[in-house]
XYZ file of C-alpha atoms in Angstrom:
290
model
C -1.022 -19.371 13.879
C -2.048 -18.777 17.031
C -5.520 -18.001 18.628
C -4.263 -14.337 18.988
C -2.834 -14.128 15.207
C -5.125 -16.010 13.303
C -4.833 -15.979 9.415
C -6.014 -12.895 7.730
C -9.540 -12.936 6.290
C -9.064 -10.746 3.292
C -6.039 -8.653 2.495
C -5.697 -5.576 0.729
C -2.206 -5.158 -1.517
C -1.475 -1.998 -2.511
C 1.197 -1.633 -4.916
C 3.576 0.943 -6.337
C 2.633 3.760 -9.160
C 3.704 7.201 -7.855
C 1.165 9.785 -8.382
C -1.475 7.478 -9.521
C -2.000 6.256 -5.837
C -4.895 8.535 -5.639
C -6.110 5.259 -7.101
C -5.866 3.440 -3.899
C -7.653 5.980 -1.917
C -10.691 5.887 -4.470
C -10.602 1.743 -4.277
C -10.793 1.943 -0.553
C -13.947 4.008 -1.315
C -15.325 1.571 -3.268
C -14.462 -1.440 -0.988
C -16.040 0.822 2.052
C -19.335 1.226 -0.508
C -19.510 -2.357 -1.264
C -18.742 -3.356 2.999
C -15.996 -5.371 1.854
C -14.016 -6.075 5.242
C -10.438 -5.501 5.173
C -8.687 -7.337 7.645
C -4.769 -6.760 6.584
C -3.126 -3.984 4.315
C 0.405 -4.499 2.547
C 1.814 -1.932 0.380
C 5.136 -0.920 -0.714
C 5.952 2.717 -2.022
C 2.851 5.009 -2.681
C 0.479 2.081 -1.420
C 2.379 1.568 1.492
C 1.597 5.547 2.267
C -2.169 5.193 1.329
C -2.308 1.664 3.325
C -0.965 3.635 6.563
C -2.598 6.768 6.420
C -5.758 4.481 6.405
C -4.847 2.129 8.887
C -2.614 3.147 10.966
C -3.788 7.288 11.055
C -6.805 6.485 10.702
C -7.653 8.746 7.549
C -11.169 8.036 5.405
C -10.689 7.187 2.039
C -12.979 10.881 1.318
C -10.291 12.624 3.389
C -7.534 11.212 1.396
C -9.014 11.980 -2.016
C -9.676 15.690 -1.103
C -5.749 15.560 0.002
C -4.713 14.367 -3.280
C -6.682 17.201 -5.066
C -4.826 19.706 -3.350
C -1.506 18.261 -3.767
C 0.804 19.013 -7.009
C 4.212 18.006 -8.070
C 5.486 20.967 -6.877
C 4.796 20.382 -3.373
C 6.171 16.784 -3.573
C 9.655 17.987 -5.136
C 9.640 20.763 -2.250
C 9.100 18.023 0.290
C 11.684 15.780 -1.333
C 13.990 18.604 -1.103
C 13.360 19.160 2.473
C 14.409 15.745 3.273
C 17.947 15.809 2.042
C 20.513 17.375 4.846
C 21.748 20.364 3.029
C 20.212 22.772 5.738
C 19.796 26.049 3.473
C 18.365 24.024 0.825
C 16.057 22.218 3.087
C 14.520 25.232 4.880
C 13.932 27.063 1.376
C 12.135 23.824 0.146
C 10.165 23.243 3.367
C 8.372 26.594 2.420
C 6.880 24.938 -0.685
C 5.834 21.603 0.688
C 2.394 22.607 1.325
C 0.291 20.288 3.144
C 2.636 17.194 2.959
C 4.198 17.836 6.537
C 0.968 17.628 8.108
C -0.121 14.707 6.972
C 3.844 13.201 7.646
C 3.030 14.293 11.460
C -0.042 12.314 11.200
C 1.995 9.551 10.334
C 4.657 10.116 13.358
C 1.555 9.484 16.030
C 0.340 6.681 14.330
C 1.166 3.513 16.034
C 0.789 -0.432 14.519
C -0.393 -0.561 18.007
C -3.974 1.329 17.083
C -4.628 0.503 14.076
C -8.448 1.650 12.679
C -11.725 0.659 10.306
C -10.955 -2.955 11.014
C -7.674 -3.472 9.700
C -5.614 -5.589 12.245
C -2.348 -6.114 10.659
C -0.722 -3.654 8.472
C 2.820 -4.450 6.155
C 5.109 -2.209 4.735
C 7.725 -3.635 2.114
C 10.901 -1.786 1.378
C 14.109 -2.991 0.169
C 17.165 -2.769 1.853
C 20.476 -1.259 -0.442
C 23.128 -2.928 1.353
C 21.982 -6.764 1.258
C 20.159 -6.072 -1.848
C 17.112 -7.912 -0.069
C 13.365 -7.051 0.265
C 12.779 -6.094 3.779
C 8.924 -6.687 5.129
C 7.839 -4.641 8.229
C 4.500 -5.871 9.591
C 2.858 -4.476 12.582
C -0.685 -4.903 14.339
C -2.257 -4.593 17.920
C 0.235 -7.318 20.012
C 2.403 -7.658 17.211
C 5.354 -5.071 17.537
C 6.869 -4.016 14.517
C 10.879 -3.743 14.026
C 10.291 -0.155 12.864
C 7.810 2.526 14.185
C 4.775 3.097 11.322
C 6.088 6.602 9.998
C 9.624 5.361 9.633
C 8.542 2.163 7.634
C 6.400 4.420 5.619
C 9.252 6.856 4.883
C 11.754 3.492 4.185
C 8.848 2.208 1.483
C 8.687 5.462 -0.386
C 12.109 6.523 -0.651
C 12.336 6.400 -4.454
C 16.053 6.589 -5.608
C 17.526 10.162 -6.185
C 14.255 11.544 -4.787
C 13.899 10.754 -1.392
C 16.735 9.619 0.866
C 16.931 6.015 2.059
C 16.276 5.342 5.474
C 19.303 4.053 7.765
C 18.071 1.900 9.990
C 19.235 -1.174 12.541
C 17.168 -4.371 12.248
C 18.331 -7.587 14.363
C 21.740 -6.177 14.964
C 22.586 -5.461 11.580
C 22.547 -2.261 9.698
C 20.301 -1.651 6.764
C 19.682 1.218 4.206
C 15.866 0.748 3.276
C 14.426 2.152 0.165
C 11.799 2.020 -2.311
C 10.963 -1.790 -3.251
C 8.279 -0.829 -6.107
C 11.043 -1.159 -8.578
C 11.129 -4.939 -7.820
C 7.571 -5.696 -6.590
C 4.994 -3.616 -7.987
C 2.496 -5.451 -5.733
C 3.096 -7.184 -2.326
C 0.711 -10.077 -3.496
C 3.136 -12.862 -1.908
C 3.819 -11.197 0.917
C -0.100 -11.241 1.798
C -0.210 -15.116 0.823
C 2.554 -16.143 2.897
C 3.226 -16.823 6.705
C 2.658 -14.971 9.229
C -0.662 -13.325 7.093
C -1.669 -16.339 5.406
C -4.303 -14.581 3.789
C -7.633 -16.732 2.918
C -8.422 -13.641 -0.146
C -6.138 -10.996 -1.561
C -7.683 -7.875 -3.496
C -4.486 -6.733 -5.240
C -4.261 -2.907 -6.968
C -2.151 -3.198 -10.250
C -1.441 0.712 -11.077
C 0.990 -0.096 -14.028
C 1.153 2.802 -16.467
C 3.109 1.557 -19.323
C 1.947 -1.288 -21.221
C 5.361 -3.201 -22.188
C 5.319 -3.079 -18.388
C 2.090 -4.992 -17.846
C 3.018 -7.404 -20.361
C 6.247 -8.354 -18.938
C 4.370 -8.541 -15.951
C 1.323 -11.123 -17.318
C 3.315 -14.165 -16.730
C 3.754 -13.665 -13.328
C 0.019 -12.923 -12.973
C -0.807 -15.741 -14.624
C 1.061 -17.931 -12.770
C 0.121 -16.645 -9.637
C -3.370 -16.307 -10.813
C -3.166 -20.280 -11.572
C -1.335 -20.985 -7.992
C -4.144 -19.381 -5.809
C -7.379 -19.659 -8.021
C -10.114 -17.516 -7.074
C -8.649 -16.327 -3.546
C -6.558 -13.748 -6.099
C -8.798 -10.940 -7.423
C -6.601 -8.139 -9.031
C -8.059 -4.597 -9.839
C -6.512 -3.270 -12.697
C -7.816 0.831 -12.997
C -7.110 2.081 -16.282
C -4.446 4.660 -15.487
C -3.495 5.611 -19.019
C -2.672 9.461 -18.962
C -3.307 9.436 -15.125
C 0.526 10.686 -14.111
C 3.426 9.322 -13.967
C 6.453 8.748 -10.781
C 7.133 12.849 -11.782
C 4.156 14.233 -13.257
C 0.749 14.791 -11.682
C -2.417 13.558 -12.965
C -3.826 16.672 -14.895
C -7.631 14.764 -14.009
C -7.553 12.963 -10.485
C -11.373 12.988 -10.738
C -10.483 10.479 -14.225
C -8.375 8.389 -12.239
C -10.784 8.212 -9.176
C -13.638 7.401 -11.345
C -10.923 4.734 -13.126
C -10.273 2.985 -9.623
C -13.869 2.914 -8.313
C -15.248 1.317 -11.826
C -12.553 -1.050 -11.008
C -14.121 -2.101 -7.813
C -17.684 -2.167 -9.418
C -16.547 -4.497 -12.096
C -15.037 -6.653 -9.442
C -18.395 -6.945 -7.485
C -19.752 -10.339 -8.454
C -16.431 -11.358 -7.312
C -16.736 -9.786 -4.187
C -20.280 -10.442 -3.333
C -19.538 -14.398 -3.588
C -16.492 -13.994 -1.144
C -18.960 -12.201 1.394
C -21.265 -15.122 0.941
C -18.942 -18.002 1.513
C -17.544 -15.794 4.748
C -21.279 -15.822 6.191
C -21.090 -17.683 9.918
C -20.476 -20.939 9.601
C -18.939 -21.363 6.128
C -15.600 -23.154 5.397
C -14.231 -19.473 4.267
C -13.671 -18.721 7.794
C -13.164 -21.948 9.360
C -10.335 -23.426 6.977
C -6.956 -22.454 7.976
C -5.108 -19.705 5.660
C -2.623 -21.924 2.967
C 0.459 -19.752 1.419
C 0.193 -19.752 -2.320
């Protein structure tokens, strides 16, 4: 790590979750209320969208929550159809996409070089369909990314059969980038690994189906044993709160569940902040990859 790129103090890792992604904005609001400083955000799928809208486009959590309340499944699918290269279909669908194109324009104007709300680094996890490998795009002031913010987010949210994958060239090779959430639900390891080397990670897990959470239990247990109290996992109660293809019937219940998960974590978060006081080892020790 150099003086211009020190290890990240607290990294927020936002996972996949489809329409349940509104919970990420609620977690951000809860963390802001608790005055928890977020040094970097890493996300995949809807987590990448929320992270980029906040850190790169500068949206406040309240603004994102208001936007989520105005969206619905019809506007999402209409927007998805408008992205496919079928002129007649695209034109017809774009008329029903609601406010989504406007938010996309904000991302198109955003830049990794100009991050907001104290965030110093923004990472987006995608999956290359050609090489069948994950591709992690990291950027920030003084740290150029291989792709612009908007392109990185489009790739990370390119759900197969819904949104077209992103064709790009990285490091001299052609890639076909799509949603990585099918393989990595929450990009925790990317937060701990170089170059971020997070000292603390707050991970938001929006897994819906109980069996999926059970299948990942061994993974989370192993990660927790390795990283110890450097990892805090928030698991809002998202049951009945929407899926990949259906919108939450009651977004406010999902928002409340997400904020409740932050409240439950306040003792740990306050302990972290006490350790982060001037002169504490939390700030002075180098980041170590779990």
